[in-house]
Coordinates of C-alpha atoms and ligand atoms in Angstrom, one line a residue:
X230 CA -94.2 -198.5 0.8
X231 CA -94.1 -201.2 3.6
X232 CA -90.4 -200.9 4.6
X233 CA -90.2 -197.8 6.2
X234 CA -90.6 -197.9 10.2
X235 CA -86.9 -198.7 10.4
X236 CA -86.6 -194.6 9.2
X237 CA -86.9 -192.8 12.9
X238 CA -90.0 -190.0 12.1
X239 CA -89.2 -186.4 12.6
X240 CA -91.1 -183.6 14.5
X241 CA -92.7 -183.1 10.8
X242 CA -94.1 -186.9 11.0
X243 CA -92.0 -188.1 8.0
X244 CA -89.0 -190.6 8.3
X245 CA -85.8 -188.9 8.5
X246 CA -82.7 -190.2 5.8
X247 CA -79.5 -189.4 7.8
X248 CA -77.0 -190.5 5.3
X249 CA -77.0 -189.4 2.0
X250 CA -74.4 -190.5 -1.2
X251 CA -74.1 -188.0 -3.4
X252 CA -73.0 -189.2 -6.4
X253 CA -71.4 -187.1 -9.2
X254 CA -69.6 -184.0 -7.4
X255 CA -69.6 -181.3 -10.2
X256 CA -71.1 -178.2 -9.8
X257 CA -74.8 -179.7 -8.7
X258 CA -73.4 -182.6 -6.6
X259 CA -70.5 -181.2 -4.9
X260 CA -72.7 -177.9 -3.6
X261 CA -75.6 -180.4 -2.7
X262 CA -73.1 -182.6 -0.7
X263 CA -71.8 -179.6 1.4
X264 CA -75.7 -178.5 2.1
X265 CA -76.7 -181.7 2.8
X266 CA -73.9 -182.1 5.3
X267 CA -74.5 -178.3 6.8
X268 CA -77.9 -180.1 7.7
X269 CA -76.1 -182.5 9.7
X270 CA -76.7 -185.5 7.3
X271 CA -73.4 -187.9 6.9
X272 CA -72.7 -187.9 3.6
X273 CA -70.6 -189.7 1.1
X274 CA -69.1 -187.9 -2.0
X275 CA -68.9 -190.2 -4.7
X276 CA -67.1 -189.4 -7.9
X277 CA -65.5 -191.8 -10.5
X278 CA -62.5 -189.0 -11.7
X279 CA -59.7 -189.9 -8.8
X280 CA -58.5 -186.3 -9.9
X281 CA -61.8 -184.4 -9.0
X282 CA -62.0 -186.1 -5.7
X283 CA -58.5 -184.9 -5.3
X284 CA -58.9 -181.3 -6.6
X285 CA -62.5 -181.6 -3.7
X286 CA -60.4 -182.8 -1.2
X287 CA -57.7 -180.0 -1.6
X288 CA -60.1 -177.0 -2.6
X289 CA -58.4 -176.6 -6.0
X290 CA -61.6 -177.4 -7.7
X291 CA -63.7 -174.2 -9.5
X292 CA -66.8 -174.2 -7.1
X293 CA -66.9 -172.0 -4.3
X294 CA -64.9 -173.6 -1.0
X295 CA -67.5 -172.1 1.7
X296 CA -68.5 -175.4 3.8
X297 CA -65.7 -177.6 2.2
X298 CA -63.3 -177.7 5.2
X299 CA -66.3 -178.1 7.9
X300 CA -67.0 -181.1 4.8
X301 CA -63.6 -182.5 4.9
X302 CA -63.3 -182.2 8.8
X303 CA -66.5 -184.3 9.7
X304 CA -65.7 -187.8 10.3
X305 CA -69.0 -188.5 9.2
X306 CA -68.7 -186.8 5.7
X307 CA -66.4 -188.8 3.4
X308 CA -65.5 -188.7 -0.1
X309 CA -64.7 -191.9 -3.0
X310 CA -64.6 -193.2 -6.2
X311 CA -66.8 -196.0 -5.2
X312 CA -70.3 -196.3 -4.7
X313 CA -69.7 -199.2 -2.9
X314 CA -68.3 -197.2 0.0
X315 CA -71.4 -195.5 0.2
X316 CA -73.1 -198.9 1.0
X317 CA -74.8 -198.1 4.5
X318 CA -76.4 -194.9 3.4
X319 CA -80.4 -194.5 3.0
X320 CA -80.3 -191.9 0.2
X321 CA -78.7 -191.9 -3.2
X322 CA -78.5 -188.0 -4.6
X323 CA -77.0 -188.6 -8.5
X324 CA -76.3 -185.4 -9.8
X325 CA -74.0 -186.6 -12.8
X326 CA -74.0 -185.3 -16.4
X327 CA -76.6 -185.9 -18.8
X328 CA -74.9 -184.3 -21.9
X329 CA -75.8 -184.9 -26.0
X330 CA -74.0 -186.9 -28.0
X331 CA -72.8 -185.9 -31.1
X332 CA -76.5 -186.6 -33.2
X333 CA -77.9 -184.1 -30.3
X334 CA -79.5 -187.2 -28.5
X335 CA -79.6 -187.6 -24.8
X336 CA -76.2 -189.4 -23.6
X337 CA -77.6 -190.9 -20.8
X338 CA -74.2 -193.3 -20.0
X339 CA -73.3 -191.6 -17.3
X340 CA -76.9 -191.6 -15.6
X341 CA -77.0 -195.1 -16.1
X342 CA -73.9 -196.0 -14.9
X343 CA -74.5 -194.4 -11.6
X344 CA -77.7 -196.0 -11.5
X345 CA -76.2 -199.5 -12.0
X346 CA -73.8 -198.7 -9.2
X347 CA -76.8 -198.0 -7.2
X348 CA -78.2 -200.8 -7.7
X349 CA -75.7 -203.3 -6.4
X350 CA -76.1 -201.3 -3.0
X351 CA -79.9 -200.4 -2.7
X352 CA -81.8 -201.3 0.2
X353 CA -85.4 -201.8 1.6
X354 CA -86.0 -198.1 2.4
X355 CA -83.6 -196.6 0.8
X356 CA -84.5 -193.4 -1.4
X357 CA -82.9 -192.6 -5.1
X358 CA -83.3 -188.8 -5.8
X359 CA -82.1 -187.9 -9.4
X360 CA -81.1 -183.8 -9.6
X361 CA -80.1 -184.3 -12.9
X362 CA -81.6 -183.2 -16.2
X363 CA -83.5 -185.2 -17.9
X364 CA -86.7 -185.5 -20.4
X365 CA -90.1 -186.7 -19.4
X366 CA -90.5 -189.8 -18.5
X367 CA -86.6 -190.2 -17.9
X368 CA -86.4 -191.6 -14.7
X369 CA -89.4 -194.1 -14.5
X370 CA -89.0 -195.7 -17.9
X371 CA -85.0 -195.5 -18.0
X372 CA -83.5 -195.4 -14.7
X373 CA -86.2 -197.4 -12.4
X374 CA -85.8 -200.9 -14.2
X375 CA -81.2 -200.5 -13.7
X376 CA -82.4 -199.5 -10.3
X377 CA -84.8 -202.7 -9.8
X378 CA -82.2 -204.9 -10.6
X379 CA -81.2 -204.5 -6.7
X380 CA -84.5 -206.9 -6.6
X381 CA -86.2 -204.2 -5.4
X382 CA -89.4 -202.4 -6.1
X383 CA -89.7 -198.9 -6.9
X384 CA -92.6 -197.1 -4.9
X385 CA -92.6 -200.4 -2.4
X386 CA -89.5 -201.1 -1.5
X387 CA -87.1 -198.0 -2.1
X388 CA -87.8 -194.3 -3.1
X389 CA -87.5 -192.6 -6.6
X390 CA -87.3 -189.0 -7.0
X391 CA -86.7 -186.3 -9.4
X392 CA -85.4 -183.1 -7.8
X393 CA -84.4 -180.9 -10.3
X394 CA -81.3 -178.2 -9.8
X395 CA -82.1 -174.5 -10.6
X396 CA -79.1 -173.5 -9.1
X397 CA -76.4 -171.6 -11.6
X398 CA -72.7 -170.6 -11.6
X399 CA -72.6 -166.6 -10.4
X400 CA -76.5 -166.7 -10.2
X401 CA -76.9 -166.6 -6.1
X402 CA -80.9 -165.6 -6.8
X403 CA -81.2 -169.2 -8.2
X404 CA -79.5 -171.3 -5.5
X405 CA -82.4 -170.3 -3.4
X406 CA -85.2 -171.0 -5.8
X407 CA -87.4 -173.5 -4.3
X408 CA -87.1 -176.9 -5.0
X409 CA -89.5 -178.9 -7.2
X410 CA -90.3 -182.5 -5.7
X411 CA -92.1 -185.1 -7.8
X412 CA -92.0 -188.8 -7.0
X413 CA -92.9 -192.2 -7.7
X414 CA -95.9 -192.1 -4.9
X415 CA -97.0 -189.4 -2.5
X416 CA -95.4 -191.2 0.6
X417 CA -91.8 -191.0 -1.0
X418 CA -92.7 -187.8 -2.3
X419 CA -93.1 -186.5 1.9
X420 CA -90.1 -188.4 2.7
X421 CA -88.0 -186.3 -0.2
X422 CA -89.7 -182.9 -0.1
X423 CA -88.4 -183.5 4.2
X424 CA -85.2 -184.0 3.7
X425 CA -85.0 -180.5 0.7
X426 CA -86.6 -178.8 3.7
X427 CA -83.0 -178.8 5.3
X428 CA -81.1 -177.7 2.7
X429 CA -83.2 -175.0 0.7
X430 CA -86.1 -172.3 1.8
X431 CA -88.8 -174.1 0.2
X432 CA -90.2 -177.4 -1.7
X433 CA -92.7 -177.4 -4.4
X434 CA -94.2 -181.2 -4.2
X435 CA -95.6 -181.6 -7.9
X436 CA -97.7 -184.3 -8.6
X437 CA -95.3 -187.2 -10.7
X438 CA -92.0 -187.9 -11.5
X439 CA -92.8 -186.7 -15.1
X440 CA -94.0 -183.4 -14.4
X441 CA -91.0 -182.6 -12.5
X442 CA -88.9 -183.2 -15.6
X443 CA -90.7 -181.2 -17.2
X444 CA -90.9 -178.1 -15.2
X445 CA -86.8 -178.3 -15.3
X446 CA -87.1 -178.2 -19.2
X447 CA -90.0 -175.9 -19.4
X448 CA -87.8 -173.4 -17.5
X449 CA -84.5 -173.2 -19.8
X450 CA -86.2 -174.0 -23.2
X451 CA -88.8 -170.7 -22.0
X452 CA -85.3 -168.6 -21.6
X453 CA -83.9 -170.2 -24.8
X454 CA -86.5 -169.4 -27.2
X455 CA -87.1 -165.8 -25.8
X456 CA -83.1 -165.0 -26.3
X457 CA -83.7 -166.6 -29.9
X458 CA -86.6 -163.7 -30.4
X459 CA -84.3 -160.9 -29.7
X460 CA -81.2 -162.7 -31.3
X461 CA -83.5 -162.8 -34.6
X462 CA -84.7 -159.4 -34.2
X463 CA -81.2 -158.4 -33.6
X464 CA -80.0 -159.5 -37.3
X465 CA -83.2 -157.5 -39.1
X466 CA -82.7 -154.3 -37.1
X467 CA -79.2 -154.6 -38.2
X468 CA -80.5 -154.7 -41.7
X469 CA -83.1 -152.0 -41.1
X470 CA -80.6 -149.9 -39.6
X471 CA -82.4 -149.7 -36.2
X472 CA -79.5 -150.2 -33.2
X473 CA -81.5 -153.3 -31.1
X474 CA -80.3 -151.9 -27.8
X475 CA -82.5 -148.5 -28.4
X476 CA -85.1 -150.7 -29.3
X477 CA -84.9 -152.9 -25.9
X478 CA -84.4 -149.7 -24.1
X479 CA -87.8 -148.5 -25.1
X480 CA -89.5 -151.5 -25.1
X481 CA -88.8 -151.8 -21.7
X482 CA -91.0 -149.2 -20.5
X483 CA -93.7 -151.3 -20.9
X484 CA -94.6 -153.1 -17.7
X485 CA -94.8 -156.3 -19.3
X486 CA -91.9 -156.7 -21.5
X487 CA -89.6 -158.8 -20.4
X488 CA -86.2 -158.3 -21.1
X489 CA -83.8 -160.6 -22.8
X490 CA -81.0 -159.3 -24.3
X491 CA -79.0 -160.5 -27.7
X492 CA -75.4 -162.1 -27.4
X493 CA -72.7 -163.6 -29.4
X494 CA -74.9 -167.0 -28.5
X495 CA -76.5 -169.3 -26.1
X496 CA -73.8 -171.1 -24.3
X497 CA -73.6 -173.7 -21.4
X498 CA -74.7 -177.2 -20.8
X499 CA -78.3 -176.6 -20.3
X500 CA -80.0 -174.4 -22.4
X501 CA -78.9 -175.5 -25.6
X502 CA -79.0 -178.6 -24.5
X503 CA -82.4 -179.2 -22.9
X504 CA -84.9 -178.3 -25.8
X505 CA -83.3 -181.5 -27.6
X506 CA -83.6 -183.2 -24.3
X507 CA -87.9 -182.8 -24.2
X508 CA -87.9 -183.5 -28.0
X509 CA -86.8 -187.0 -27.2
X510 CA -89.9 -187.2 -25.0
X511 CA -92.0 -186.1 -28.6
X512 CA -90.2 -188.8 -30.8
X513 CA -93.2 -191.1 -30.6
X514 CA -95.5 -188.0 -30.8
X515 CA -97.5 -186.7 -33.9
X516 CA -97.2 -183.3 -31.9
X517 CA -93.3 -182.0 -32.2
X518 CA -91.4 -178.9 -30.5
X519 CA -90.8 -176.9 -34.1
X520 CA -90.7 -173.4 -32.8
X521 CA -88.6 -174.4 -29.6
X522 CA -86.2 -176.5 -32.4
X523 CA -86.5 -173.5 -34.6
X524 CA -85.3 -171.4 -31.5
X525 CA -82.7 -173.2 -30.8
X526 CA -81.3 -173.3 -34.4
X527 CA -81.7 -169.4 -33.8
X528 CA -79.4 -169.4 -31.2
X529 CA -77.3 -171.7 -32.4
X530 CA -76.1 -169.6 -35.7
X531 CA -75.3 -166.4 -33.7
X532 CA -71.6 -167.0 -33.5
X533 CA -71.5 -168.2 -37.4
X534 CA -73.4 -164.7 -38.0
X535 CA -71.5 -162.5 -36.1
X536 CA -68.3 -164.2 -37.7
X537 CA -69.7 -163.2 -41.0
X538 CA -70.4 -159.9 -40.1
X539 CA -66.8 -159.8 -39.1
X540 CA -65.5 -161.2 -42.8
X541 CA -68.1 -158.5 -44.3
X542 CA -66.3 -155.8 -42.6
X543 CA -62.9 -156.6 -43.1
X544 CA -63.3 -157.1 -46.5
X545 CA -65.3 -153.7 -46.3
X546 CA -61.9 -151.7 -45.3
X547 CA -60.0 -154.3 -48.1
X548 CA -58.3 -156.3 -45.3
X549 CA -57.8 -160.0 -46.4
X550 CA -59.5 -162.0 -43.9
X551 CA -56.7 -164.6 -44.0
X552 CA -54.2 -161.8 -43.3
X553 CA -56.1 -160.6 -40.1
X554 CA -55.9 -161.0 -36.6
X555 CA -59.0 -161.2 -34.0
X556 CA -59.0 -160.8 -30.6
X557 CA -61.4 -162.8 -28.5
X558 CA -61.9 -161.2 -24.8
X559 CA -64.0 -163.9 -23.2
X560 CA -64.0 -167.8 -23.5
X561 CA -66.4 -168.9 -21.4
X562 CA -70.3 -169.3 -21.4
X563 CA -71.5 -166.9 -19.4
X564 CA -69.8 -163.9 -17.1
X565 CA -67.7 -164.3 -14.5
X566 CA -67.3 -168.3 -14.4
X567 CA -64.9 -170.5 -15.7
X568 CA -67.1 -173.0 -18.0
X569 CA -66.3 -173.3 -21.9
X570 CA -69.2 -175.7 -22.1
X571 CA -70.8 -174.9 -26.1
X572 CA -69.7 -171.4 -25.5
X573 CA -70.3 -169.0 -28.3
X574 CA -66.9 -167.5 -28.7
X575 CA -65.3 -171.0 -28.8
X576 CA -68.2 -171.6 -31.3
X577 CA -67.3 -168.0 -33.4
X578 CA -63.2 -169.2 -33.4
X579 CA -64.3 -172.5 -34.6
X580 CA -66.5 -170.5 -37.2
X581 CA -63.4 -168.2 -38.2
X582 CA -60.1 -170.8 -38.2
X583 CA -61.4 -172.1 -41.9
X584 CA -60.5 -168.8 -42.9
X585 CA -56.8 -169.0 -42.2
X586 CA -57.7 -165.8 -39.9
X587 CA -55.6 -165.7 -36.7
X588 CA -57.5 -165.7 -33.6
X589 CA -55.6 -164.8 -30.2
X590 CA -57.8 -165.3 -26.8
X591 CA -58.1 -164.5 -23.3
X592 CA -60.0 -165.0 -20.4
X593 CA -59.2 -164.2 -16.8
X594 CA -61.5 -167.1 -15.4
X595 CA -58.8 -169.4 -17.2
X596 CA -55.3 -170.0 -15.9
X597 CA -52.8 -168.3 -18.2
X598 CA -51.4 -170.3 -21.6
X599 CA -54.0 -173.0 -21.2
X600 CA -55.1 -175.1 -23.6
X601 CA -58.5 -174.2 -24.9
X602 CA -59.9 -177.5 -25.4
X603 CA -61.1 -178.3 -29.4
X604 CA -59.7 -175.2 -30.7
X605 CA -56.3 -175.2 -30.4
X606 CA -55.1 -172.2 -29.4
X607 CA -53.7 -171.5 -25.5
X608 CA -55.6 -168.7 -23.3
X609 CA -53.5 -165.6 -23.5
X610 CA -52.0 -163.9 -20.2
X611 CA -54.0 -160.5 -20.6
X612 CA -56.3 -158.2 -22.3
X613 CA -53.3 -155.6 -23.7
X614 CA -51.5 -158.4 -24.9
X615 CA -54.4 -160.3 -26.7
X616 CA -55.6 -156.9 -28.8
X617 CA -52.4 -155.7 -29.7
X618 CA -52.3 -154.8 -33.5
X619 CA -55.5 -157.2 -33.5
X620 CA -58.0 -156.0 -36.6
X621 CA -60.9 -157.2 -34.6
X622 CA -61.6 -157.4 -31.0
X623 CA -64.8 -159.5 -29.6
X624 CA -66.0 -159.4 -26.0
X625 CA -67.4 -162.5 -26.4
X626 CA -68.3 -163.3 -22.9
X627 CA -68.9 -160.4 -20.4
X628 CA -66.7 -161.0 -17.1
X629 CA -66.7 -158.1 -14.5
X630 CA -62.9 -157.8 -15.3
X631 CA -63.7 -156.7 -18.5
X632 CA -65.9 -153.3 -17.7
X633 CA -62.2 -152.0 -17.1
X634 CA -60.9 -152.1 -20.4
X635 CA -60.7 -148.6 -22.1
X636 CA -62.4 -148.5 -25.6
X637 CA -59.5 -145.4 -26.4
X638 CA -56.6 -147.3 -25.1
X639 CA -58.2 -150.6 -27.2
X640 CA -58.2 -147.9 -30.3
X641 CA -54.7 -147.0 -29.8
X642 CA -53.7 -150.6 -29.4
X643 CA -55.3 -152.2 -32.7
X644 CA -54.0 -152.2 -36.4
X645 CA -55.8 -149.4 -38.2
X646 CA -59.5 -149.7 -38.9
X647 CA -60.3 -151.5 -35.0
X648 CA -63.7 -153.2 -35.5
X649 CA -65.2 -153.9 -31.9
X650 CA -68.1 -156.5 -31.5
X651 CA -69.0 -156.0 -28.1
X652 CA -72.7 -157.3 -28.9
X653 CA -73.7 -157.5 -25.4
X654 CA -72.7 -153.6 -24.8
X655 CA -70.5 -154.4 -22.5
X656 CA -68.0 -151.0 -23.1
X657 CA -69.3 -147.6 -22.0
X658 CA -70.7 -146.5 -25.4
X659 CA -69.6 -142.9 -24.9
X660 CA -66.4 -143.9 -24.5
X661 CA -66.3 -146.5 -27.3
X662 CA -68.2 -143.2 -29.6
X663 CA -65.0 -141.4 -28.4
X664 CA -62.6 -144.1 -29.6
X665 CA -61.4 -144.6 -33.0
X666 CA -62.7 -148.0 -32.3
X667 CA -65.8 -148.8 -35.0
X668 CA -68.3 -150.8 -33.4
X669 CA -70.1 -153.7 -35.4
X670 CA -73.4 -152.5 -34.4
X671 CA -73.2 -149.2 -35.7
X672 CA -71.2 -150.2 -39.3
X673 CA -74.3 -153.0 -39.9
X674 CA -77.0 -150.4 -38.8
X675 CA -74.8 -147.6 -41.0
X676 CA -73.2 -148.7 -43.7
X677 CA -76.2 -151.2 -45.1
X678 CA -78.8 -149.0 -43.8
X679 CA -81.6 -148.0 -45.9
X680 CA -84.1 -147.0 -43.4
X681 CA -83.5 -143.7 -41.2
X682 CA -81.4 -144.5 -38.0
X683 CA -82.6 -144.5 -34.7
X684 CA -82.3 -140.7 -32.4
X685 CA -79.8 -141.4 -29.5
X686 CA -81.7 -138.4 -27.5
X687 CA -84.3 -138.3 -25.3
X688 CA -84.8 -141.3 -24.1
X689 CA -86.7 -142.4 -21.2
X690 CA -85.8 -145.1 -18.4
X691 CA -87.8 -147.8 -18.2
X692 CA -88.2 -147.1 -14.4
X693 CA -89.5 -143.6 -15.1
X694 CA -91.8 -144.6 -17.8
X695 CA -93.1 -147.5 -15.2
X696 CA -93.5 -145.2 -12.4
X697 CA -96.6 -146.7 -10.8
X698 CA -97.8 -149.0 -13.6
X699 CA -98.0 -153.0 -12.1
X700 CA -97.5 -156.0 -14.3
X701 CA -101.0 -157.0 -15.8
Ligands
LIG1933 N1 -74.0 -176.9 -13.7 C1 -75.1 -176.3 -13.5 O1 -75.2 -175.0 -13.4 C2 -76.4 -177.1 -13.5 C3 -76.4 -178.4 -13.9 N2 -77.6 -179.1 -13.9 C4 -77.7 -180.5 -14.2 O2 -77.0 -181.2 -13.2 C5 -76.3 -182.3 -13.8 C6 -74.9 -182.3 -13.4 O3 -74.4 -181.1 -13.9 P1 -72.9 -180.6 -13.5 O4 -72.8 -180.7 -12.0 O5 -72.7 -179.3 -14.1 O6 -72.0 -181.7 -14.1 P2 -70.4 -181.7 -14.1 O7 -70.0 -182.2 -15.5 O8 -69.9 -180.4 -13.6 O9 -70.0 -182.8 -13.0 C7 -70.5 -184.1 -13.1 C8 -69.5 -184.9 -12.2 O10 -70.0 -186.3 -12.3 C9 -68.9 -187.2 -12.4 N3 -69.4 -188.4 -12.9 C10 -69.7 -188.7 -14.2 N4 -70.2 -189.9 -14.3 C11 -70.2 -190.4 -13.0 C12 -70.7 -191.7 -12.5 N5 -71.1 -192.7 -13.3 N6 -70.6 -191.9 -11.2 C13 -70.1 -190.9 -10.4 N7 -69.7 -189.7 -10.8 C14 -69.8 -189.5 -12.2 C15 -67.9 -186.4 -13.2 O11 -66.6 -186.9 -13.0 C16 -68.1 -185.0 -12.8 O12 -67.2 -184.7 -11.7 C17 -76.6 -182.3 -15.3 O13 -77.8 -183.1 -15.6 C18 -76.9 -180.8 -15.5 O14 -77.8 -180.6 -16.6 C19 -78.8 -178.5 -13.4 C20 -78.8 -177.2 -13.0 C21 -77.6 -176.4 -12.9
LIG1934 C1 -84.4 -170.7 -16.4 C2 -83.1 -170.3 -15.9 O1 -82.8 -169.2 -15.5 N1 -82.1 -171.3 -16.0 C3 -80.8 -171.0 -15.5 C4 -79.8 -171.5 -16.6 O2 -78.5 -171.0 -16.1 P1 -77.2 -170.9 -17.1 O3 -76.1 -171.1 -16.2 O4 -77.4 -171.6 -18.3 O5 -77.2 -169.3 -17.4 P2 -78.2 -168.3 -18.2 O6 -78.2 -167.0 -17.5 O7 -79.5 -169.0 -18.5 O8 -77.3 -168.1 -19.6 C5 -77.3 -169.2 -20.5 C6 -76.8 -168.5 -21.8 O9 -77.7 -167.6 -22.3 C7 -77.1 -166.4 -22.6 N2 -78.1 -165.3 -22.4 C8 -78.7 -165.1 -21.1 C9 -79.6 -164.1 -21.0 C10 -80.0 -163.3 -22.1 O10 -80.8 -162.4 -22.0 N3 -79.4 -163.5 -23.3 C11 -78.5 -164.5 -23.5 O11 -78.0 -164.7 -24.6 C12 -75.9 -166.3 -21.6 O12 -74.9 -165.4 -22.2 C13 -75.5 -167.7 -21.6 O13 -74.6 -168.0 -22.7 O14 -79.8 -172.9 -16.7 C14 -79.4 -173.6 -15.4 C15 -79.3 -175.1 -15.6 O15 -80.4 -175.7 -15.8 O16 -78.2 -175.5 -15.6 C16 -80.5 -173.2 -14.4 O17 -80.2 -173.9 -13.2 C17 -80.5 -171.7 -14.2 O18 -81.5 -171.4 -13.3

């Protein structure tokens, strides 16, 4: 890398990058554009929807604001639809999505797009660092030839990076995970891992672009195919009669289980996402991912399960399914955010509608009557409303606003025979046992039993049971 003197060196001996773009300001970009300008970096937002830079510039947007008006009040911190406005800065942060397409391959459009922009304003010294998601081998084999078409060199002329996100809506542990650093050489590697230093507690320089990718991957597709284990051992317990939550509670007093829980499904736009993202990187393999791909297929048929279980039980208290009503408490992916992305309760209405069953929905994360995109029906305006004289009611996504809800008062409010399908156990389960409400769990680990039930008493914490034990 010859063309670095012009960067002034810092007290750690590596060039210091004092503008930075940051280009794609969703939840990644826009929360590394405030950090990198609490570091004192000028930075320029870029992002091509005129309406998200508008919803930025007016705090409107669903992120958290703290940082945004010290953002917006530095001259030196700018945002724009253009790249081209971002023309004198030495660092290119592209945090833009890197979705599937609708065969589950990588869309990589947007990626490449922003890279093309880049190119057209790349100069000798600058560095590209990608924080987006993407498979092995990603960024040198896709993104540093649209980058070289500024004329320049990767690795000799300009810097490439991968610096993978770990940060996650309502998951503050995760914004201050360290930050994995791989890179096209180890000089550019210094120069990226200085510039994290400001904006996180800690780097972890790895040793290639490649393995970075893959740590990123590693990571989700680990948490995916361990919820798949106790999402599949949730469906035979149901058959065996054995309640799955009594089952976690004493497996937990073992010092090296590690507890995953089962849920209506795996939502958001990385775990069920990524393992089809590394099998791209296997397409030219002998060697293929068919447990992780078997995982995910796991996951994925949660909501279509549940939804049967729901038809099996109507039909089990002779109430045409076509005739009933569900209730769906919870539309996005995750608690106590407001993301629909591949979220299972969207997935379990899309799973019932065939059925002529009418589905009513709310979720306080969403603003009241909106449109819930690819289903077709508008977000209710409260929890009472949504489960009156409903024959079902599903907590499909477990917001803090919803530990509030009485299981009696849901009871008094639903048409006779209330089914509940609160699979992550969301509800007191004394108070739902004290309700006439009749929770899924118990009717498939009842009703189709054959095996004796499970005893309720005398169970042990997992803390007491671990009292002094380490993990191995
Ligand atoms: N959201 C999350 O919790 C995390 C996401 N990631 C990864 O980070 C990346 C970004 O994810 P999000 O921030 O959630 O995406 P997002 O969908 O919330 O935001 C992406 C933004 O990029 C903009 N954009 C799209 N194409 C563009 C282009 N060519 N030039 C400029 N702007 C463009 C869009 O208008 C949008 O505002 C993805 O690869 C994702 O897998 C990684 C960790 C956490
Ligand atoms: C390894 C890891 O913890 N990855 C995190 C993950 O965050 P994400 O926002 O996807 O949330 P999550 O807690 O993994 O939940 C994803 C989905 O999995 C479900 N879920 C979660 C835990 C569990 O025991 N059972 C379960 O079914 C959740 O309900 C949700 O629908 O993916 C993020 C990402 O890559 O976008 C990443 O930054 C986060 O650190």
């Amino acid at each position: 890398m010859e063309n670095r003197e012009e960067l002034e060196i810092t007290e750690t001996n590596e060039p210091s990058l004092s503008q930075v773009a940051c280009i794609g300001l969703g939840f990644v970009g826009y929360h590394s554009a405030i950090a990198f300008c609490e570091s004192g970096k000028a930075v320029v937002g870029i992002d091509i929807d005129d309406d998200h830079i508008r919803t930025v510039r007016n705090g409107t947007h669903p992120f958290e604001t703290n940082g945004l008006r010290e953002f917006l009040d530095r001259e030196t911190c700018t945002l724009s639809t253009r790249v081209s406005d971002a023309a004198d800065c030495d660092c290119y942060v592209i945090s833009v999505p890197t979705p599937l397409d609708e065969r589950d391959s990588p869309d990589l459009s947007a990626l490449r797009d922003a890279c093309q922009q880049v190119s057209t304003v790349l100069d000798d010294g600058d560095l590209v660092v990608l924080q987006s998601t993407v498979y092995p081998g990603c960024t040198r084999d896709e993104l540093r030839p649209i980058l070289e078409r500024s004329g320049l060199e990767a690795g000799a002329d300009f810097g490439l990076s991968h610096v993978p996100e770990r940060y996650s809506p309502s998951d503050e542990r995760s914004r201050r995970a360290p930050r994995v650093v791989g890179s096209i050489d180890e000089d550019w590697r210094a120069v990226t891992a200085a510039m994290y230093r400001d904006v996180t507690r800690s780097t972890v320089p790895v040793s290639s672009l490649e393995v970075a990718e893959a740590i990123k991957l590693v990571e989700n597709i680990q948490r995916d195919v361990n919820i798949a284990v106790l999402n599949e051992l949730t469906t035979v317990t149901d058959a065996l009669g054995i309640d799955i939550w009594n089952v976690i509670e004493g497996a937990e007093t073992k010092w090296n289980f590690h507890r995953y829980e089962p849920r209506l499904g795996v939502g958001g736009h990385c775990l069920p996402v990524d393992p089809h993202y590394f099998r791209t990187a296997t397409d030219h393999l002998d060697e293929d991912l068919e447990l992780v791909m078997t995982a995910r297929d796991v996951n994925g048929s949660m909501p279509g399960y549940y939804g049967d279980r729901i038809a099996e039980y109507l039909a089990s208290v002779d109430k045409p399914v076509s005739e009933a009503t569900v209730a769906v408490l919870g539309l996005s992916y995750k608690p106590n955010v407001e993301d629909p992305r591949n979220s299972p309760s969207v997935t379990l209405i899309r799973h019932l509608r065939p059925n002529d069953i009418d589905v009513a929905a709310f979720d306080p994360q969403f603003q009241p009557n909106a449109e819930i995109e690819g289903i077709g029906i508008e977000n209710g305006t409260d929890a009472v409303s949504t489960v009156r004289n409903a024959d079902v009611t599903v907590v499909g996504t477990g917001h803090d606003d919803f530990q509030r809800l009485q299981p009696a008062t849901l009871g008094d409010l639903m048409a006779d025979d209330p089914l509940l399908v609160d699979v992550a156990r969301l509800l007191d389960t004394d108070a739902v046992d004290d309700s006439d409400l009749v929770r899924l769990r118990d009717y498939l680990t009842t009703d189709r039993a054959n095996s004796p039930r499970d005893d309720h008493n005398g169970e042990t914490s997992a803390a007491d049971a671990n009292q002094g034990w380490n993990d191995e």
